[in-house]
Coordinates of C-alpha atoms and ligand atoms in Angstrom, one line a residue:
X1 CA 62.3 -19.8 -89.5
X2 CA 62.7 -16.0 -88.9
X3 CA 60.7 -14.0 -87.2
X4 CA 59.2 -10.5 -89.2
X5 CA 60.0 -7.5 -87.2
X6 CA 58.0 -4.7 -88.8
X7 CA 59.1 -1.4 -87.6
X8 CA 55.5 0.4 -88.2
X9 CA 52.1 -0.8 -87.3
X10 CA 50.8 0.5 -90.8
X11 CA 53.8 -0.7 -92.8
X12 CA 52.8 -1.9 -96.0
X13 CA 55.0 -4.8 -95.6
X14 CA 52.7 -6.7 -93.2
X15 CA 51.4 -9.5 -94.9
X16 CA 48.0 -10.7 -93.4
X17 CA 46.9 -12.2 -96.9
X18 CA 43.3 -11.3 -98.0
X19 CA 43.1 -8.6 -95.2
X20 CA 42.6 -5.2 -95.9
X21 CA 42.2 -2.8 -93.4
X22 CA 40.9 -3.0 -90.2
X23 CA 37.0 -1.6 -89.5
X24 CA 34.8 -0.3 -86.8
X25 CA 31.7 -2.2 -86.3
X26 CA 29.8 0.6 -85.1
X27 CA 30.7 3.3 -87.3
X28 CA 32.5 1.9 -90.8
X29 CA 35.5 4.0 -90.3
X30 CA 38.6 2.2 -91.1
X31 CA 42.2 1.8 -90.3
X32 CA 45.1 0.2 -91.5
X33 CA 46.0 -3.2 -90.1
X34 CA 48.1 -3.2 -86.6
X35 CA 47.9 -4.0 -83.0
X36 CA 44.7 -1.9 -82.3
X37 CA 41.5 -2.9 -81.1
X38 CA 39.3 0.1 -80.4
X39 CA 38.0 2.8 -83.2
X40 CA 39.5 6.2 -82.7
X41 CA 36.4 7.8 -83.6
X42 CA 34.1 6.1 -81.4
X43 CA 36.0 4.0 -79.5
X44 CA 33.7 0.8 -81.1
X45 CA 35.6 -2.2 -81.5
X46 CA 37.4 -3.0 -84.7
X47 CA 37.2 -6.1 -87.0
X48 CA 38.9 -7.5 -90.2
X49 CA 37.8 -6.1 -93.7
X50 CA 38.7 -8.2 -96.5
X51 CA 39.0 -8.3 -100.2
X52 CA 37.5 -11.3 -101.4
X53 CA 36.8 -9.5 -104.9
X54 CA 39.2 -11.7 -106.8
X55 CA 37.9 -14.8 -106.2
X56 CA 36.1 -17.5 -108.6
X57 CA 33.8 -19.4 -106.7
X58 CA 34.9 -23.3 -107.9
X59 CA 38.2 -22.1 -108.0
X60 CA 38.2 -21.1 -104.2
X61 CA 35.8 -24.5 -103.4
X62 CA 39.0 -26.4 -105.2
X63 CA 41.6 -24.8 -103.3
X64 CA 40.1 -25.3 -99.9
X65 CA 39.6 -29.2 -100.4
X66 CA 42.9 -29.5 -101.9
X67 CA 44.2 -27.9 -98.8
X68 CA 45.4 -29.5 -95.3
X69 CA 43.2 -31.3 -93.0
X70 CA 43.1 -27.8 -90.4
X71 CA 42.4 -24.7 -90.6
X72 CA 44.7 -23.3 -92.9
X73 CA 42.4 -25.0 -95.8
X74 CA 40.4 -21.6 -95.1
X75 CA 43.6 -19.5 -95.4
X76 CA 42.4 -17.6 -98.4
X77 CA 39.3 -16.3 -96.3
X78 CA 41.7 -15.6 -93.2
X79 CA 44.4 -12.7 -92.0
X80 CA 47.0 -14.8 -92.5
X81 CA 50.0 -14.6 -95.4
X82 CA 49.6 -17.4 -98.1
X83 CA 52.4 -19.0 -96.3
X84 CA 50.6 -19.9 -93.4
X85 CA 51.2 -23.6 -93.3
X86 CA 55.1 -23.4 -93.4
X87 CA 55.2 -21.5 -90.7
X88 CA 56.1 -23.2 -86.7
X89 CA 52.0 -23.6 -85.8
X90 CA 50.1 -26.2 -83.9
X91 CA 47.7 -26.9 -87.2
X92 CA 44.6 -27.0 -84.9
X93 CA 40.9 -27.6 -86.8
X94 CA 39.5 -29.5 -89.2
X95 CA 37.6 -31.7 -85.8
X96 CA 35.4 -34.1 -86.2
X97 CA 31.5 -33.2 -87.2
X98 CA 29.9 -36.4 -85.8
X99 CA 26.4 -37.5 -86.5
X100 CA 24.6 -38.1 -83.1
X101 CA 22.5 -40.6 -83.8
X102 CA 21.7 -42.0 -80.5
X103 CA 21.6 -38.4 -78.5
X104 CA 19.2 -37.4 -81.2
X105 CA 17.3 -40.5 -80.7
X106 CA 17.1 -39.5 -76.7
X107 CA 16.4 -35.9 -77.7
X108 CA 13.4 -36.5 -80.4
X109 CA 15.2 -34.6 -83.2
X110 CA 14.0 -36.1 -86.3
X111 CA 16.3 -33.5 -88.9
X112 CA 20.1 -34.7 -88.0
X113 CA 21.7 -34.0 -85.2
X114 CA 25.7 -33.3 -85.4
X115 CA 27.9 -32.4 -82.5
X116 CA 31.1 -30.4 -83.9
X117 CA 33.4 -31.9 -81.3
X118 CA 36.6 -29.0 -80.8
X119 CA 37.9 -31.3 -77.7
X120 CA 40.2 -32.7 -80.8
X121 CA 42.0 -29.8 -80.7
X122 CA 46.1 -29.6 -79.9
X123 CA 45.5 -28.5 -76.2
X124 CA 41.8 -29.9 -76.4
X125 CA 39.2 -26.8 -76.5
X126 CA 38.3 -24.4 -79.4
X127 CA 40.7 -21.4 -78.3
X128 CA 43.8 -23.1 -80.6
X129 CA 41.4 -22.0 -83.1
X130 CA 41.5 -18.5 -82.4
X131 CA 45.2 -18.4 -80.5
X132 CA 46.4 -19.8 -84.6
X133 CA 45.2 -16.2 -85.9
X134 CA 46.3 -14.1 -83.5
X135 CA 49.9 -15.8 -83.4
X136 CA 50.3 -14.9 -87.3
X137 CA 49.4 -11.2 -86.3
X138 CA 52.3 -11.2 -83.4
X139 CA 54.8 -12.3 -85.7
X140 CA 53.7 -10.1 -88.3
X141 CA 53.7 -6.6 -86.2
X142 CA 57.2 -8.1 -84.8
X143 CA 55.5 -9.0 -81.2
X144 CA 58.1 -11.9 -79.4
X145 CA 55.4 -12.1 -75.9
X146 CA 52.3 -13.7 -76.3
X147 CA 49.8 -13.0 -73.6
X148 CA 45.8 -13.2 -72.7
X149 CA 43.9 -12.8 -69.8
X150 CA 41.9 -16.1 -70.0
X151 CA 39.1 -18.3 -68.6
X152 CA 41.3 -21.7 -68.7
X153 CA 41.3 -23.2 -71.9
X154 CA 42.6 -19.9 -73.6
X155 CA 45.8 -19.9 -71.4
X156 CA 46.7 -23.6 -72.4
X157 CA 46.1 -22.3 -75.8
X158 CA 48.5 -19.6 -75.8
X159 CA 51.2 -21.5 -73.8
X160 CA 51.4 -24.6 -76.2
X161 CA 51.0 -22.0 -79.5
X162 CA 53.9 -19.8 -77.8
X163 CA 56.4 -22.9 -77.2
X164 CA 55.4 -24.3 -80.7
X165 CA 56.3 -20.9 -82.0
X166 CA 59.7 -19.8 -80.2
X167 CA 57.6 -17.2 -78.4
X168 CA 58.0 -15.9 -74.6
X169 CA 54.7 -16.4 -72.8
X170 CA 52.7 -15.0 -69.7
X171 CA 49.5 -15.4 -69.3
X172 CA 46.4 -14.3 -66.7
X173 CA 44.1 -16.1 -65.2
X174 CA 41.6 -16.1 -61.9
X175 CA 43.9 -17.9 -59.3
X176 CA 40.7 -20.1 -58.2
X177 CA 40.1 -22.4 -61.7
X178 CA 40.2 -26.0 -61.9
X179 CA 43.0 -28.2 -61.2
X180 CA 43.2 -29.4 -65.0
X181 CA 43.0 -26.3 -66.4
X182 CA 46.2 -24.9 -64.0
X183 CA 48.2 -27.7 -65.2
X184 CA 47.2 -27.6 -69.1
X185 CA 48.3 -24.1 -68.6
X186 CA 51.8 -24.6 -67.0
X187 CA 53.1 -27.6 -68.4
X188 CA 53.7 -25.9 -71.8
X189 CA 56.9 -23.7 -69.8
X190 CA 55.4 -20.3 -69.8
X191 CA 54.8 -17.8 -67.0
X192 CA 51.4 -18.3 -65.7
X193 CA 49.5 -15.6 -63.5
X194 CA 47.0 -16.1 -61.3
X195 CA 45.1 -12.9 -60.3
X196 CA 43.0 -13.0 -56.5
X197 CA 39.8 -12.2 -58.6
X198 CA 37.0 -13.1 -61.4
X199 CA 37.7 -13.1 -65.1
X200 CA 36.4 -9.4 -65.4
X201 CA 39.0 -8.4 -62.8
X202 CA 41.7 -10.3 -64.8
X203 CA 40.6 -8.6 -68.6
X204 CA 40.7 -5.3 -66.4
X205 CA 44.1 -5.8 -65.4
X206 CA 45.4 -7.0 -68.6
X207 CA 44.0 -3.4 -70.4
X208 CA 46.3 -1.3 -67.3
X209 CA 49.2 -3.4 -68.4
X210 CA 48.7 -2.8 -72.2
X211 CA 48.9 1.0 -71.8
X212 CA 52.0 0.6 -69.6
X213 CA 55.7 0.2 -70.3
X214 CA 55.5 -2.8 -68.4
X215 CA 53.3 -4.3 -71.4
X216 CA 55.2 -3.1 -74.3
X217 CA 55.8 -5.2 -77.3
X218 CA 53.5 -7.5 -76.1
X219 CA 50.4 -9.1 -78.2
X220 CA 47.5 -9.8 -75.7
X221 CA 45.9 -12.4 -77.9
X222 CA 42.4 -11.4 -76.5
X223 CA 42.8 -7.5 -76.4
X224 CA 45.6 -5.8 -78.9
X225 CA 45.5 -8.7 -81.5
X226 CA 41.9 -9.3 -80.9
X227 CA 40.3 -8.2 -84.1
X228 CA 42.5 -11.4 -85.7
X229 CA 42.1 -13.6 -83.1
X230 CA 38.1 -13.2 -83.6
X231 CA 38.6 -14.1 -86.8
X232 CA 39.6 -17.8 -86.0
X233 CA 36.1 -18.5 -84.7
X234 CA 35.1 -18.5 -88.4
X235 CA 36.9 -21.6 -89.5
X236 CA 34.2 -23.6 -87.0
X237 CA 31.3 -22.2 -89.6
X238 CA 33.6 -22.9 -92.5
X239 CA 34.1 -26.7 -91.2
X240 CA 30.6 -27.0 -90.8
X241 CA 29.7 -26.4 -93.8
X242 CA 32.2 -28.2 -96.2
X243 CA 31.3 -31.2 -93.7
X244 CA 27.6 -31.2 -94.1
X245 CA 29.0 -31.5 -98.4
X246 CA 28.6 -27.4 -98.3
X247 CA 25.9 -26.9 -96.8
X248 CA 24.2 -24.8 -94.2
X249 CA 23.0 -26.1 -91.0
X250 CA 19.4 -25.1 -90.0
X251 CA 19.8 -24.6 -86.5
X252 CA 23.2 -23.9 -84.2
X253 CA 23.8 -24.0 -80.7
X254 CA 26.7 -22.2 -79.5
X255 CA 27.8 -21.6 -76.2
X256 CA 28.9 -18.2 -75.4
X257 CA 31.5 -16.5 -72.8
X258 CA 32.3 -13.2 -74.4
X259 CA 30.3 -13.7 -77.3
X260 CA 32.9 -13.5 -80.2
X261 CA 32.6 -17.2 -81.2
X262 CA 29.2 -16.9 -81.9
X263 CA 29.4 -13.6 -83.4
X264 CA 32.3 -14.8 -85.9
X265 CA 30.0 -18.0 -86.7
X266 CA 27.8 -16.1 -87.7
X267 CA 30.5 -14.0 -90.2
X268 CA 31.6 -16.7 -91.6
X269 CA 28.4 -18.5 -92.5
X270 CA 27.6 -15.2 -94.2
X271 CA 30.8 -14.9 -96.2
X272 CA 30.2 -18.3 -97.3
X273 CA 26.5 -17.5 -98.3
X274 CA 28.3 -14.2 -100.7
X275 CA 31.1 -16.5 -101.7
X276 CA 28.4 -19.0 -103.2
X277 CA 30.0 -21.3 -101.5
X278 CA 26.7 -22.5 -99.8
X279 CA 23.0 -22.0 -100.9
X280 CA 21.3 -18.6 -99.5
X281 CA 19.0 -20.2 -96.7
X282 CA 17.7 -19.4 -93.4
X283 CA 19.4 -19.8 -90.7
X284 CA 19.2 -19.9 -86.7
X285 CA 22.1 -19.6 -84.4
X286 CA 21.4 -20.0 -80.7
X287 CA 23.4 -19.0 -77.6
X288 CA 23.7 -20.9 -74.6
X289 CA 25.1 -19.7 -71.2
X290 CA 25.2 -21.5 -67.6
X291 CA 22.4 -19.7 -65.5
X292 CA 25.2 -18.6 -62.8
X293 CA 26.2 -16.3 -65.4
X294 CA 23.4 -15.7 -68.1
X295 CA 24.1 -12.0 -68.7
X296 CA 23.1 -12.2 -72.4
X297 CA 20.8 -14.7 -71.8
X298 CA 18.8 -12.3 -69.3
X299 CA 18.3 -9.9 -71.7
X300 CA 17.2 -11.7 -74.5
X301 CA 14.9 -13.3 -72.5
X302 CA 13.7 -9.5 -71.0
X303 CA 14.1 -7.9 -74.8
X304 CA 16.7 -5.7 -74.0
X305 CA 19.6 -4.2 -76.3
X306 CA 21.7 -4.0 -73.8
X307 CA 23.9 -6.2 -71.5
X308 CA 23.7 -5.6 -68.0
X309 CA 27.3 -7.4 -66.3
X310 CA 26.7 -10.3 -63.5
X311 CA 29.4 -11.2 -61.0
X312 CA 29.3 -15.4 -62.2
X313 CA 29.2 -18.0 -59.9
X314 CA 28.8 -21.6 -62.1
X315 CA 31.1 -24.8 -62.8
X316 CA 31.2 -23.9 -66.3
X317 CA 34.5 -22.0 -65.6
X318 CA 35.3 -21.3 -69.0
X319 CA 32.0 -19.4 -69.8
X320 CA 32.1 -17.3 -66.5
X321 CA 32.7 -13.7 -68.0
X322 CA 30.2 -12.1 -66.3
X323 CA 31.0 -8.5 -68.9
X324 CA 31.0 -9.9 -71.8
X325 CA 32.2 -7.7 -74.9
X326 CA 30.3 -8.7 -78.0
X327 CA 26.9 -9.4 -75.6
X328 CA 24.7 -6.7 -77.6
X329 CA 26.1 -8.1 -81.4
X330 CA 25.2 -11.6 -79.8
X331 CA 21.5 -10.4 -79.2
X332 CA 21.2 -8.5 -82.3
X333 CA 22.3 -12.0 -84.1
X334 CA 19.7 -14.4 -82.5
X335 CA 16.9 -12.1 -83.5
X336 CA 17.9 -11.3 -86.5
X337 CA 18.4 -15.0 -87.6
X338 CA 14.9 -15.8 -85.4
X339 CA 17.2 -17.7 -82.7
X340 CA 17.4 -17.6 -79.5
X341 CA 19.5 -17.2 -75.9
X342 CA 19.1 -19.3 -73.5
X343 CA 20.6 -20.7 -70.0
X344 CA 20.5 -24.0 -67.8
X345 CA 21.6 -25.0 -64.0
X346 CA 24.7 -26.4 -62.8
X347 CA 22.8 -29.4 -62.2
X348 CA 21.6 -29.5 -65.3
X349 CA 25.2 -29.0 -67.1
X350 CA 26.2 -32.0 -65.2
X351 CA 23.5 -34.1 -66.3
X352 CA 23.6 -33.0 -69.8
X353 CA 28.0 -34.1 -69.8
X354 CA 26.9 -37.2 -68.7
X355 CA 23.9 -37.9 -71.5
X356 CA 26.3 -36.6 -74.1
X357 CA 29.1 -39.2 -72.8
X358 CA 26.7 -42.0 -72.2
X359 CA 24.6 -41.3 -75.8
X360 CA 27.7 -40.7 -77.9
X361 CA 31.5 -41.7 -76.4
X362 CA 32.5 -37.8 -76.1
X363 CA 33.6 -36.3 -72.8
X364 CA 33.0 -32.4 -72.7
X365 CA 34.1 -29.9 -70.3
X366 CA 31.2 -28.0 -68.6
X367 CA 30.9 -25.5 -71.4
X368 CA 29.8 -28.2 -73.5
X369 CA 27.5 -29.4 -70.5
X370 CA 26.1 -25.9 -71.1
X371 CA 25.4 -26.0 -74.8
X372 CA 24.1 -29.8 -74.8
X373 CA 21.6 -28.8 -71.9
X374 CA 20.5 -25.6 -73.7
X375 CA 19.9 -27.6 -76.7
X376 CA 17.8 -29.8 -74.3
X377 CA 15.8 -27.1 -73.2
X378 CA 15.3 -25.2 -76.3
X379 CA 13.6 -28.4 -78.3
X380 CA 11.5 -29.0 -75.0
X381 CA 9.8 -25.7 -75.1
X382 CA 9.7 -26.0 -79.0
X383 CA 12.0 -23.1 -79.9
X384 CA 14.4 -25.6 -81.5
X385 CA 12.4 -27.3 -84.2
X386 CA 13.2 -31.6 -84.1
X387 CA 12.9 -31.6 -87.7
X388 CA 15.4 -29.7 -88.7
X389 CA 19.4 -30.5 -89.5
X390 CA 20.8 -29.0 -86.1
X391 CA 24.8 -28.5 -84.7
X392 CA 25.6 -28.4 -81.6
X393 CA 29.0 -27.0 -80.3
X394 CA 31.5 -29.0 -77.7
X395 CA 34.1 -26.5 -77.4
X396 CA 36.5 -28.7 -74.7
X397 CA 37.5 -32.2 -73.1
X398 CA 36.4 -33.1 -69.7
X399 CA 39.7 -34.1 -68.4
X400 CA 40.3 -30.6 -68.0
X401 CA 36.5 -30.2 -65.6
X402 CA 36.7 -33.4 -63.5
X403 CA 35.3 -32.2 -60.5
X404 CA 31.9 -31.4 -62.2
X405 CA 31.3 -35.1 -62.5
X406 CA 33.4 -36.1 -59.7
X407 CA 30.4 -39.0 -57.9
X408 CA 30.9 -40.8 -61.1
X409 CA 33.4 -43.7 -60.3
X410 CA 33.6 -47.2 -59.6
X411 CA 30.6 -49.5 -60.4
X412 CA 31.6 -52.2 -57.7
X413 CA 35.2 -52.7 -55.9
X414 CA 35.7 -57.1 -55.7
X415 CA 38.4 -59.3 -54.8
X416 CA 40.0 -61.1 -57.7
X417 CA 37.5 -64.0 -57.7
X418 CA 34.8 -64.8 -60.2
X419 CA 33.2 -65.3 -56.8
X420 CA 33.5 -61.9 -55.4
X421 CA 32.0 -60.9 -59.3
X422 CA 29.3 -63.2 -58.8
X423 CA 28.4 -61.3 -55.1
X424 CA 28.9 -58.1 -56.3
X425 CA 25.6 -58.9 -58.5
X426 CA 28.0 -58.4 -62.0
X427 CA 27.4 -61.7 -63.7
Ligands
LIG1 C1 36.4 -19.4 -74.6 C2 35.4 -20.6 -74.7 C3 34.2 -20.4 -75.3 C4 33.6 -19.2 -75.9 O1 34.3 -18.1 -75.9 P1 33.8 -16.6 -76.5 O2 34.5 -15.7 -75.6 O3 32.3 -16.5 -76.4 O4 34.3 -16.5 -77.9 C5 33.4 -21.6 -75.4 N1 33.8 -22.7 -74.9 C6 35.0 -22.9 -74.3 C7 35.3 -24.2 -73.8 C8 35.8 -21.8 -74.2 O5 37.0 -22.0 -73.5
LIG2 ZN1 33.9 3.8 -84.9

């Protein structure tokens, strides 16, 4: 398979299917597609504008479920060419939506309770999602290095997407994360970076090398190709929906780090809604964060607009971005929708990973910790209504956060007697 090489960003041979133009979400003014991420105008950050005109409704519903079992199902509604599947991709998506019966049971909630588990993913969190976008943009403005500057699980992403791909990769990451997350990261061949700092120091970094020859001709998934990456965060409110039999959940819980998941959620559940490919219905999306770094959290709870940065310090690794980017859209969302942001402890995270495991056979990373222990919270203090069909977010696998649980072990240690059973108070 070939890689494009366009010469011009604005070439009209770039092929990003139903995308047309790229758009500033603070002041409209748009520009054509290419590796740029910040409006020239007003320097507000730039998303995906689409034309969606063409499209029959039951047409589009029957070219979706005719398509694979990931995300390219969605690629009509995505920056991708029509080609998408052919091309050398690790397919991530289409996880499982599974009906928590027993955790709802524990929790009260009366409605349905679903957890949309993204540990299923090729390198086990929800980043292949958006790394799968921004990998289509790289080959279509002719980029041959991938890079990020990541949390964890986005590194591993863009590793296992860039070997997959035929792609050169070096990614950036705090030097100081968990064991699992190193090694998910490596294994894949790449170049991997650790930087003596936080995440905010590492994004930092990563815009210095972007406007230096040193960074040239490379796609930082997360800051030059950002506008498509975002865009994969959509497919999670597309899968939600055509697995609830097209249909809109009530109430969403969705854990946040920069913000953009739950943001793109959010754009995607209102495409569908102008698609008529779901019902027009309320909605509530809520945001959870772990306390050690509850920067959006703080000010919804204080009713601020803006988002005033905290230096984290929490196990949940992969939400620790203590500046996050699309913190004010993330509060203007959970009003609008009459949601809410929210944050628990460490101890709290830990507890809420075990009840998850214990309730319903899945092992999440802290950041799912985070989101089932906000969901916790919320329907104690009755903002989260019990009676209403709610999803709740696991975005990664606990292999990758072991030390968060790291007491749990061995019930009993016995000699290989049915007598040593007996004494160990197992029969
Ligand atoms: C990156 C990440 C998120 C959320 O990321 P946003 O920056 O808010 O889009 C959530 N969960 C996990 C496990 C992640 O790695
Ligand atoms: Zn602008």
């Amino acid at each position: 398979m070939a890689v494009q090489t366009v010469a011009s960003t604005s070439d009209p041979a770039v092929d990003l299917g139903p995308a047309a133009a790229l758009s500033c979400r603070e002041c409209g003014h748009r520009v054509p597609l290419g590796p740029v991420f910040a409006c020239e105008e007003c320097f507000g950050p730039l998303e995906i504008a689409y034309d969606f005109s063409a499209y029959d409704t039951e047409e589009l519903r029957r070219r979706i479920e005719a398509g694979p079992a990931n995300i390219w199902r969605y690629a009509p509604l995505l920056p991708v060419p029509a080609d998408v599947a052919d091309k050398p991709n690790l397919n991530p998506g289409w996880t499982k939506l599974v009906k928590a019966d027993n955790l709802a049971r524990e929790l009260g909630v009366t409605g349905g309770l679903f957890v949309k588990d993204d540990s299923g993913n090729p390198t086990h969190s929800f980043k292949d999602r958006v790394v799968a976008q921004a990998l289509e943009a790289a080959r279509a403005f002719g980029f041959t290095t991938l890079s990020c500057s990541s949390t964890g699980n986005l590194a591993g992403a863009v590793g296992a997407a860039a070997a997959r791909a035929g792609f050169r990769s070096c990614v950036f990451i705090p030097h100081d994360l968990e064991q699992g997350k190193i090694v998910m990261a490596a294994v894949y061949g790449g170049e991997l970076v650790g930087i003596e700092g936080n995440y905010d120091d590492v994004n930092r970094f990563c815009s210095e090398l972007i406007g230096d020859p040193a960074g040239e001709g490379w796609g930082f998934v997360n800051v030059n190709l950002r506008p498509y990456y975002a865009e994969g965060s959509k497919t999670l409110a597309y899968e939600i929906c055509e697995q609830l039999g097209w249909r809109l959940p009530d109430q969403i819980v969705v854990p946040i780090a920069s913000g953009s998941q739950l943001t793109k959620i959010d754009k995607g559940l209102q495409e569908l809604i102008k698609l008529g490919l779901v019902e027009d219905r309320p909605y509530k999306i809520f945001g959870a964060q772990a306390e050690g770094c509850s920067p959006v959290s703080t000010a919804f709870k204080a009713g601020h607009d803006v988002v005033r940065p905290q230096k984290p310090n929490t196990i949940a690794k992969s939400l620790a971005i203590g500046n996050p980017a699309d913190g004010p859209y993330v509060l203007d969302i959970a009003r609008r929708t009459g949601g809410a942001v929210e944050d628990v402890t460490d101890a709290e995270v830990v507890d809420a990973i075990k009840l998850l495991a214990r309730t319903e056979g899945i092992f999440a990373e802290t950041a799912g910790g985070v989101t089932v222990g906000v969901t916790q919270k919320l329907l104690k203090d009755g903002v989260l209504d019990p009676a209403k069909t709610t999803v709740v977010l696991n975005t990664g696998d606990g292999l990758k956060t072991l030390d968060a649980v790291a007491g749990t072990g061995l019930t009993a240690t016995i000699r290989p007697t049915l007598d040593s059973f007996r004494e160990a108070g197992l029969a």
